[in-house]
Amino acid sequence: MNEEVSSPGVAKTFGIIHLVFAGLGAVMLIFGVISLATGGSGMSFGGDAPGAEEIQQIQHDLMALPAMKANMYIGIVVGVLMTVLLVVAGLHLLKRQSSGRTLSLAYAGIGIAYTIISVAFNYLAIMPAEMDLYMASGLDENMVNAMVMTAKFKPAFGLCCGLPYPVIILIFMLPEKFARSLTGSAAVTAPEVIPPPKID
């Protein structure tokens, strides 16, 4: 019984973290919608700085790619779903409801699957076209090389951002001990058995 004492605190901690991450996710979704609606034209790259116009054109052409548009549309839909899941799961965990664990595990599964698929899609479908745009931009060779290196690191960055929290959720919430703490069974003790009186 002692090993389950901290589980309610863990559940509430995850509930708070869920809500914080949901808020951050909502902010990122807003920026994603704005970027998709403006085609990247709302983003500034240094005004009159050398290469700013070329970089702006690259961004515009990149946002016009069908693969990029599809990736962003799907990302927004999945992002909305995962944000809602986090909010509801977080509220349920704060109330120590078992549905909070179920929704959290659903979020973790969707998050891991989507991160892997999205990174693979970016690497196979978007990155080659992005490289071509950089090479044909007419920018300074050093700048092009820097942009190419940044593009190559983006898949790894995506994995580092998308996988840790879902994996942590699985580690903490998959064990049955966590589930029992939410349903309240950990707080229920067996009734005391009173032995019958001895008869001499």
Coordinates of N, CA and C in Angstrom, one line a residue:
M1 N 0.8 -1.2 0.0 CA 0.0 0.0 0.0 C 0.9 1.3 0.0
N2 N 2.0 1.2 0.7 CA 2.9 2.4 0.7 C 3.4 2.8 -0.6
E3 N 3.6 1.8 -1.6 CA 4.1 2.1 -2.9 C 3.1 2.9 -3.7
E4 N 1.8 3.0 -3.3 CA 0.8 3.6 -4.1 C 0.4 5.0 -3.5
V5 N 1.1 5.4 -2.4 CA 0.7 6.6 -1.8 C 0.9 7.8 -2.7
S6 N 2.0 7.8 -3.5 CA 2.3 9.0 -4.3 C 1.6 9.0 -5.6
S7 N 0.8 8.0 -6.0 CA 0.1 8.0 -7.3 C -0.9 9.1 -7.4
P8 N -1.7 9.5 -6.4 CA -2.6 10.6 -6.6 C -1.9 11.9 -6.9
G9 N -0.7 12.1 -6.3 CA 0.1 13.3 -6.6 C 0.6 13.3 -8.0
V10 N 1.0 12.1 -8.4 CA 1.5 11.9 -9.8 C 0.4 12.3 -10.8
A11 N -0.8 11.8 -10.5 CA -1.9 12.0 -11.4 C -2.2 13.5 -11.5
K12 N -2.2 14.2 -10.4 CA -2.5 15.7 -10.4 C -1.4 16.4 -11.1
T13 N -0.1 16.0 -10.9 CA 1.0 16.6 -11.6 C 0.8 16.5 -13.1
F14 N 0.5 15.3 -13.6 CA 0.3 15.1 -15.0 C -0.9 15.9 -15.5
G15 N -1.9 16.0 -14.7 CA -3.1 16.8 -15.1 C -2.7 18.3 -15.3
I16 N -1.8 18.8 -14.5 CA -1.4 20.2 -14.6 C -0.5 20.3 -15.9
I17 N 0.4 19.4 -16.0 CA 1.3 19.4 -17.2 C 0.5 19.3 -18.5
H18 N -0.5 18.4 -18.5 CA -1.3 18.3 -19.7 C -1.9 19.6 -20.1
L19 N -2.5 20.4 -19.1 CA -3.1 21.6 -19.4 C -2.1 22.7 -19.9
V20 N -0.9 22.7 -19.3 CA 0.2 23.6 -19.8 C 0.5 23.3 -21.2
F21 N 0.8 22.0 -21.5 CA 1.1 21.6 -22.9 C 0.0 21.9 -23.9
A22 N -1.3 21.7 -23.4 CA -2.4 22.0 -24.3 C -2.4 23.5 -24.6
G23 N -2.1 24.4 -23.7 CA -2.0 25.8 -24.0 C -1.0 26.1 -25.0
L24 N 0.2 25.5 -24.8 CA 1.3 25.7 -25.8 C 0.9 25.2 -27.1
G25 N 0.2 24.1 -27.2 CA -0.2 23.5 -28.4 C -1.2 24.4 -29.1
A26 N -2.1 25.0 -28.4 CA -3.1 25.9 -29.0 C -2.4 27.1 -29.6
V27 N -1.4 27.7 -28.9 CA -0.6 28.8 -29.5 C 0.1 28.4 -30.8
M28 N 0.7 27.2 -30.8 CA 1.4 26.7 -32.0 C 0.4 26.5 -33.1
L29 N -0.8 26.1 -32.8 CA -1.9 25.9 -33.8 C -2.3 27.2 -34.4
I30 N -2.4 28.2 -33.6 CA -2.7 29.6 -34.1 C -1.7 30.0 -35.1
F31 N -0.4 29.9 -34.8 CA 0.7 30.3 -35.7 C 0.6 29.4 -37.0
G32 N 0.3 28.1 -36.8 CA 0.2 27.3 -38.0 C -0.9 27.7 -38.9
V33 N -2.0 28.1 -38.4 CA -3.1 28.5 -39.2 C -2.8 29.8 -39.9
I34 N -2.2 30.7 -39.2 CA -1.8 32.0 -39.8 C -0.8 31.8 -40.9
S35 N 0.2 30.9 -40.7 CA 1.2 30.6 -41.7 C 0.6 30.0 -42.9
L36 N -0.4 29.1 -42.7 CA -1.0 28.5 -43.9 C -1.9 29.5 -44.6
A37 N -2.6 30.4 -43.9 CA -3.4 31.3 -44.5 C -2.7 32.4 -45.3
T38 N -1.5 32.8 -44.8 CA -0.7 33.8 -45.5 C 0.3 33.3 -46.5
G39 N 0.5 31.9 -46.5 CA 1.5 31.3 -47.4 C 2.9 31.7 -47.0
G40 N 3.1 32.0 -45.7 CA 4.4 32.3 -45.2 C 4.8 33.8 -45.4
S41 N 3.9 34.5 -46.1 CA 4.2 35.9 -46.4 C 4.2 36.8 -45.2
G42 N 3.6 36.4 -44.1 CA 3.6 37.2 -42.9 C 4.8 37.1 -42.1
M43 N 5.8 36.3 -42.5 CA 7.0 36.1 -41.8 C 8.1 37.0 -42.3
S44 N 8.8 37.6 -41.4 CA 9.9 38.5 -41.8 C 11.2 37.9 -41.8
F45 N 12.1 38.2 -42.7 CA 13.4 37.6 -42.8 C 14.5 38.6 -42.9
G46 N 14.3 39.7 -42.2 CA 15.4 40.7 -42.1 C 15.3 41.9 -43.0
G47 N 14.1 42.1 -43.6 CA 13.9 43.3 -44.4 C 14.8 43.5 -45.5
D48 N 15.7 44.5 -45.5 CA 16.7 44.8 -46.5 C 18.0 44.0 -46.4
A49 N 18.1 43.1 -45.5 CA 19.3 42.4 -45.3 C 19.7 41.6 -46.5
P50 N 21.0 41.3 -46.8 CA 21.3 40.5 -48.0 C 20.7 39.1 -48.0
G51 N 20.0 38.8 -49.1 CA 19.4 37.5 -49.2 C 18.0 37.4 -48.6
A52 N 17.5 38.5 -48.0 CA 16.2 38.5 -47.4 C 15.1 38.2 -48.4
E53 N 15.2 38.8 -49.6 CA 14.2 38.7 -50.6 C 14.2 37.2 -51.1
E54 N 15.4 36.7 -51.3 CA 15.4 35.3 -51.8 C 14.9 34.3 -50.8
I55 N 15.2 34.5 -49.5 CA 14.7 33.6 -48.5 C 13.2 33.7 -48.4
Q56 N 12.6 34.9 -48.6 CA 11.2 35.1 -48.6 C 10.6 34.4 -49.7
Q57 N 11.2 34.4 -50.9 CA 10.7 33.7 -52.0 C 10.7 32.2 -51.8
I58 N 11.8 31.7 -51.2 CA 11.9 30.3 -50.9 C 10.8 29.8 -50.0
Q59 N 10.5 30.6 -48.9 CA 9.5 30.3 -48.0 C 8.1 30.3 -48.7
H60 N 7.9 31.2 -49.6 CA 6.6 31.3 -50.3 C 6.5 30.0 -51.2
D61 N 7.6 29.7 -51.9 CA 7.5 28.5 -52.8 C 7.4 27.2 -52.0
L62 N 8.0 27.2 -50.9 CA 7.9 26.0 -50.0 C 6.5 25.8 -49.5
M63 N 5.8 26.9 -49.1 CA 4.5 26.8 -48.6 C 3.5 26.4 -49.7
A64 N 3.9 26.7 -51.0 CA 3.0 26.4 -52.1 C 3.1 24.9 -52.6
L65 N 4.0 24.2 -52.0 CA 4.2 22.8 -52.4 C 3.0 22.0 -51.9
P66 N 2.4 21.1 -52.8 CA 1.2 20.3 -52.3 C 1.5 19.5 -51.1
A67 N 2.8 18.9 -51.1 CA 3.1 18.0 -49.9 C 3.2 18.9 -48.7
M68 N 3.7 20.1 -48.7 CA 3.8 20.9 -47.6 C 2.4 21.3 -47.1
K69 N 1.5 21.7 -48.0 CA 0.2 22.1 -47.7 C -0.6 20.9 -47.0
A70 N -0.4 19.7 -47.6 CA -1.1 18.5 -47.0 C -0.6 18.2 -45.6
N71 N 0.7 18.4 -45.5 CA 1.4 18.1 -44.1 C 0.8 19.1 -43.1
M72 N 0.7 20.4 -43.5 CA 0.2 21.4 -42.5 C -1.3 21.2 -42.2
Y73 N -2.1 20.9 -43.2 CA -3.5 20.6 -43.0 C -3.7 19.5 -42.0
I74 N -3.0 18.4 -42.3 CA -3.1 17.2 -41.4 C -2.6 17.5 -40.0
G75 N -1.5 18.3 -40.0 CA -0.9 18.6 -38.7 C -1.9 19.5 -37.9
I76 N -2.6 20.4 -38.5 CA -3.6 21.2 -37.8 C -4.7 20.4 -37.2
V77 N -5.2 19.4 -38.1 CA -6.3 18.6 -37.6 C -5.9 17.7 -36.5
V78 N -4.7 17.1 -36.6 CA -4.2 16.2 -35.5 C -3.9 17.0 -34.3
G79 N -3.4 18.2 -34.5 CA -3.0 19.1 -33.4 C -4.3 19.5 -32.6
V80 N -5.4 19.8 -33.3 CA -6.6 20.2 -32.6 C -7.1 19.0 -31.8
L81 N -7.1 17.8 -32.4 CA -7.5 16.6 -31.7 C -6.7 16.3 -30.4
M82 N -5.3 16.4 -30.6 CA -4.5 16.2 -29.4 C -4.6 17.2 -28.3
T83 N -4.8 18.5 -28.7 CA -5.0 19.5 -27.8 C -6.3 19.3 -26.9
V84 N -7.4 18.9 -27.6 CA -8.6 18.6 -26.9 C -8.4 17.4 -26.0
L85 N -7.7 16.4 -26.5 CA -7.4 15.2 -25.6 C -6.7 15.6 -24.4
L86 N -5.7 16.4 -24.5 CA -4.9 16.8 -23.4 C -5.7 17.6 -22.4
V87 N -6.5 18.5 -22.9 CA -7.4 19.3 -21.9 C -8.3 18.4 -21.2
V88 N -9.0 17.6 -21.9 CA -10.0 16.7 -21.2 C -9.3 15.7 -20.3
A89 N -8.2 15.1 -20.7 CA -7.5 14.2 -19.9 C -6.9 14.9 -18.7
G90 N -6.4 16.1 -18.9 CA -5.8 16.8 -17.7 C -6.9 17.1 -16.7
L91 N -8.0 17.5 -17.1 CA -9.1 17.8 -16.1 C -9.6 16.6 -15.4
H92 N -9.6 15.4 -16.1 CA -10.0 14.2 -15.5 C -9.0 13.7 -14.5
L93 N -7.7 13.9 -14.9 CA -6.6 13.5 -14.0 C -6.7 14.3 -12.7
L94 N -6.9 15.6 -12.8 CA -7.0 16.4 -11.6 C -8.1 15.9 -10.7
K95 N -9.2 15.3 -11.3 CA -10.3 14.7 -10.5 C -10.0 13.3 -10.1
R96 N -8.9 12.8 -10.5 CA -8.5 11.4 -10.3 C -9.5 10.4 -10.9
Q97 N -10.0 10.7 -12.1 CA -10.9 9.8 -12.8 C -10.1 8.9 -13.7
S98 N -10.5 7.7 -13.8 CA -9.8 6.7 -14.6 C -9.8 7.0 -16.1
S99 N -10.8 7.8 -16.5 CA -10.9 8.2 -17.9 C -9.7 9.1 -18.3
G100 N -9.2 9.8 -17.3 CA -8.0 10.6 -17.6 C -6.8 9.8 -18.0
R101 N -6.6 8.6 -17.4 CA -5.6 7.7 -17.9 C -5.8 7.2 -19.3
T102 N -7.1 6.8 -19.5 CA -7.4 6.3 -20.9 C -7.2 7.3 -21.9
L103 N -7.6 8.5 -21.7 CA -7.4 9.6 -22.7 C -5.9 9.9 -22.8
S104 N -5.2 9.9 -21.7 CA -3.8 10.2 -21.8 C -3.0 9.1 -22.6
L105 N -3.4 7.9 -22.5 CA -2.8 6.8 -23.2 C -3.1 6.9 -24.7
A106 N -4.4 7.4 -25.0 CA -4.8 7.6 -26.4 C -4.0 8.7 -27.0
Y107 N -3.8 9.8 -26.2 CA -2.9 10.9 -26.7 C -1.5 10.4 -27.0
A108 N -1.0 9.6 -26.1 CA 0.4 9.1 -26.2 C 0.5 8.3 -27.5
G109 N -0.4 7.4 -27.7 CA -0.4 6.5 -28.9 C -0.5 7.3 -30.2
I110 N -1.4 8.3 -30.2 CA -1.6 9.1 -31.4 C -0.3 10.0 -31.6
G111 N 0.2 10.5 -30.5 CA 1.4 11.4 -30.6 C 2.6 10.7 -31.1
I112 N 2.8 9.5 -30.7 CA 4.0 8.7 -31.1 C 3.8 8.4 -32.6
A113 N 2.6 7.8 -33.0 CA 2.4 7.4 -34.3 C 2.5 8.6 -35.3
Y114 N 1.9 9.7 -34.9 CA 1.9 10.9 -35.8 C 3.3 11.5 -36.0
T115 N 4.0 11.5 -34.9 CA 5.4 12.1 -34.9 C 6.3 11.3 -35.9
I116 N 6.2 10.0 -35.8 CA 7.0 9.1 -36.6 C 6.6 9.3 -38.1
I117 N 5.3 9.2 -38.4 CA 4.8 9.3 -39.7 C 5.1 10.7 -40.3
S118 N 4.9 11.8 -39.5 CA 5.2 13.1 -40.0 C 6.7 13.4 -40.3
V119 N 7.5 12.9 -39.4 CA 9.0 13.0 -39.7 C 9.4 12.3 -40.9
A120 N 8.9 11.1 -41.1 CA 9.2 10.3 -42.3 C 8.7 11.0 -43.6
F121 N 7.5 11.5 -43.5 CA 6.9 12.2 -44.7 C 7.7 13.5 -45.0
N122 N 8.1 14.2 -44.0 CA 9.0 15.4 -44.2 C 10.3 15.0 -44.9
Y123 N 10.9 13.9 -44.4 CA 12.2 13.5 -44.9 C 12.1 13.0 -46.3
L124 N 11.0 12.3 -46.6 CA 10.9 11.7 -48.0 C 10.3 12.6 -49.0
A125 N 9.3 13.3 -48.6 CA 8.5 14.1 -49.6 C 8.8 15.6 -49.6
I126 N 9.1 16.2 -48.5 CA 9.3 17.6 -48.5 C 10.8 18.0 -48.6
M127 N 11.6 17.3 -47.9 CA 13.0 17.7 -47.8 C 13.7 17.8 -49.2
P128 N 13.5 16.8 -50.1 CA 14.1 16.9 -51.4 C 13.7 18.2 -52.2
A129 N 12.4 18.5 -52.2 CA 12.0 19.7 -52.8 C 12.5 21.0 -52.2
E130 N 12.7 20.9 -50.8 CA 13.2 22.1 -50.1 C 14.7 22.3 -50.5
M131 N 15.4 21.2 -50.6 CA 16.8 21.3 -51.1 C 17.0 21.9 -52.4
D132 N 16.1 21.5 -53.4 CA 16.1 22.0 -54.7 C 15.9 23.5 -54.7
L133 N 14.9 24.0 -53.9 CA 14.7 25.4 -53.8 C 15.9 26.2 -53.3
Y134 N 16.6 25.6 -52.3 CA 17.8 26.2 -51.8 C 18.9 26.3 -52.9
M135 N 19.1 25.2 -53.6 CA 20.1 25.2 -54.6 C 19.8 26.2 -55.7
A136 N 18.6 26.4 -56.1 CA 18.2 27.2 -57.2 C 17.9 28.7 -56.8
S137 N 18.2 29.0 -55.5 CA 17.8 30.3 -55.0 C 18.8 31.4 -55.4
G138 N 20.0 31.1 -55.8 CA 21.0 32.1 -56.1 C 21.6 32.8 -54.9
L139 N 21.4 32.2 -53.7 CA 22.0 32.8 -52.5 C 23.5 32.4 -52.4
D140 N 24.2 33.1 -51.5 CA 25.6 32.8 -51.3 C 25.7 31.3 -50.9
E141 N 26.8 30.7 -51.4 CA 27.1 29.3 -51.1 C 27.1 28.9 -49.6
N142 N 27.7 29.8 -48.8 CA 27.8 29.5 -47.4 C 26.4 29.5 -46.8
M143 N 25.5 30.5 -47.2 CA 24.2 30.5 -46.7 C 23.4 29.3 -47.1
V144 N 23.5 28.9 -48.4 CA 22.8 27.7 -48.8 C 23.2 26.5 -48.0
N145 N 24.5 26.4 -47.8 CA 25.0 25.2 -47.0 C 24.4 25.2 -45.6
A146 N 24.3 26.4 -45.0 CA 23.8 26.5 -43.7 C 22.3 26.1 -43.7
M147 N 21.6 26.5 -44.7 CA 20.1 26.2 -44.8 C 19.9 24.7 -45.0
V148 N 20.8 24.1 -45.8 CA 20.7 22.7 -46.1 C 21.0 21.9 -44.9
M149 N 22.0 22.3 -44.1 CA 22.3 21.6 -42.8 C 21.1 21.7 -41.9
T150 N 20.5 22.9 -41.8 CA 19.4 23.1 -40.9 C 18.2 22.2 -41.3
A151 N 18.0 22.1 -42.6 CA 16.9 21.2 -43.1 C 17.1 19.7 -42.8
K152 N 18.4 19.3 -42.9 CA 18.7 17.9 -42.6 C 18.5 17.6 -41.1
F153 N 18.7 18.6 -40.2 CA 18.5 18.3 -38.8 C 17.0 18.4 -38.3
K154 N 16.2 18.9 -39.2 CA 14.8 19.1 -38.8 C 14.1 17.8 -38.4
P155 N 14.3 16.7 -39.2 CA 13.6 15.4 -38.7 C 14.0 15.0 -37.3
A156 N 15.3 15.1 -37.0 CA 15.8 14.8 -35.6 C 15.2 15.7 -34.6
F157 N 15.0 17.0 -35.0 CA 14.4 18.0 -34.1 C 13.0 17.6 -33.8
G158 N 12.3 17.2 -34.9 CA 10.9 16.8 -34.8 C 10.7 15.6 -33.8
L159 N 11.6 14.6 -33.9 CA 11.5 13.5 -33.0 C 11.8 13.9 -31.6
C160 N 12.8 14.8 -31.4 CA 13.1 15.2 -30.0 C 12.0 16.0 -29.4
C161 N 11.2 16.7 -30.2 CA 10.1 17.5 -29.7 C 8.8 16.7 -29.5
G162 N 8.6 15.7 -30.4 CA 7.3 15.0 -30.4 C 7.2 13.8 -29.6
L163 N 8.3 13.1 -29.3 CA 8.3 11.8 -28.7 C 8.4 11.8 -27.1
P164 N 9.2 12.6 -26.5 CA 9.5 12.5 -25.1 C 8.3 12.4 -24.2
Y165 N 7.4 13.4 -24.3 CA 6.2 13.5 -23.4 C 5.3 12.3 -23.6
P166 N 4.9 11.9 -24.8 CA 4.1 10.7 -25.0 C 4.8 9.4 -24.4
V167 N 6.1 9.3 -24.5 CA 6.8 8.1 -24.0 C 6.7 8.2 -22.4
I168 N 6.9 9.4 -21.9 CA 6.9 9.5 -20.4 C 5.5 9.1 -19.9
I169 N 4.4 9.5 -20.6 CA 3.1 9.2 -20.2 C 2.9 7.6 -20.2
L170 N 3.4 7.0 -21.2 CA 3.3 5.5 -21.3 C 4.0 4.9 -20.1
I171 N 5.2 5.4 -19.8 CA 6.0 4.8 -18.7 C 5.3 4.9 -17.4
F172 N 4.7 6.1 -17.1 CA 4.0 6.3 -15.8 C 2.6 5.7 -15.7
M173 N 1.9 5.8 -16.8 CA 0.4 5.4 -16.8 C 0.1 4.0 -17.2
L174 N 0.9 3.3 -17.9 CA 0.6 2.0 -18.3 C 0.5 1.0 -17.1
P175 N 1.4 1.1 -16.1 CA 1.3 0.2 -15.0 C -0.1 0.2 -14.3
E176 N -0.6 -1.0 -13.9 CA -1.9 -1.1 -13.3 C -1.9 -0.3 -11.9
K177 N -0.8 -0.2 -11.3 CA -0.7 0.6 -10.0 C -1.3 2.0 -10.2
F178 N -1.0 2.6 -11.3 CA -1.5 4.0 -11.6 C -3.0 3.9 -11.8
A179 N -3.5 2.9 -12.5 CA -4.9 2.8 -12.8 C -5.7 2.5 -11.5
R180 N -5.1 1.7 -10.6 CA -5.8 1.5 -9.3 C -5.9 2.7 -8.4
S181 N -4.9 3.6 -8.5 CA -4.9 4.8 -7.7 C -6.0 5.7 -8.2
L182 N -6.3 5.7 -9.5 CA -7.3 6.6 -10.0 C -8.7 6.1 -9.7
T183 N -8.9 4.8 -9.7 CA -10.3 4.2 -9.4 C -10.6 4.2 -7.9
G184 N -9.6 4.5 -7.1 CA -9.8 4.6 -5.7 C -9.6 3.3 -4.9
S185 N -9.3 2.2 -5.7 CA -9.1 1.0 -5.0 C -7.9 0.9 -4.1
A186 N -7.0 1.8 -4.3 CA -5.8 1.8 -3.4 C -6.1 2.3 -2.0
A187 N -7.2 3.1 -2.0 CA -7.6 3.7 -0.7 C -8.5 2.8 0.1
V188 N -9.0 1.7 -0.5 CA -9.9 0.8 0.1 C -9.2 -0.3 0.8
T189 N -9.4 -0.5 2.1 CA -8.7 -1.5 2.8 C -9.7 -2.6 3.1
A190 N -9.2 -3.8 3.2 CA -10.1 -5.0 3.5 C -10.7 -4.9 4.9
P191 N -11.9 -5.3 5.0 CA -12.6 -5.2 6.3 C -11.9 -6.1 7.3
E192 N -11.8 -5.6 8.6 CA -11.2 -6.4 9.6 C -12.0 -7.6 9.9
V193 N -11.4 -8.7 10.0 CA -12.0 -10.0 10.3 C -11.9 -10.3 11.8
I194 N -13.0 -10.4 12.4 CA -13.0 -10.6 13.9 C -13.2 -12.1 14.1
P195 N -12.3 -12.8 14.7 CA -12.4 -14.2 14.9 C -13.5 -14.5 15.9
P196 N -14.2 -15.6 15.7 CA -15.3 -16.0 16.6 C -14.7 -16.3 18.0
P197 N -15.6 -16.1 19.0 CA -15.1 -16.3 20.4 C -14.9 -17.8 20.6
K198 N -13.9 -18.0 21.4 CA -13.5 -19.4 21.8 C -14.5 -19.9 22.8
I199 N -14.9 -21.2 22.6 CA -15.9 -21.8 23.5 C -15.1 -22.9 24.3
D200 N -15.0 -22.7 25.6 CA -14.3 -23.7 26.4 C -15.2 -24.9 26.6

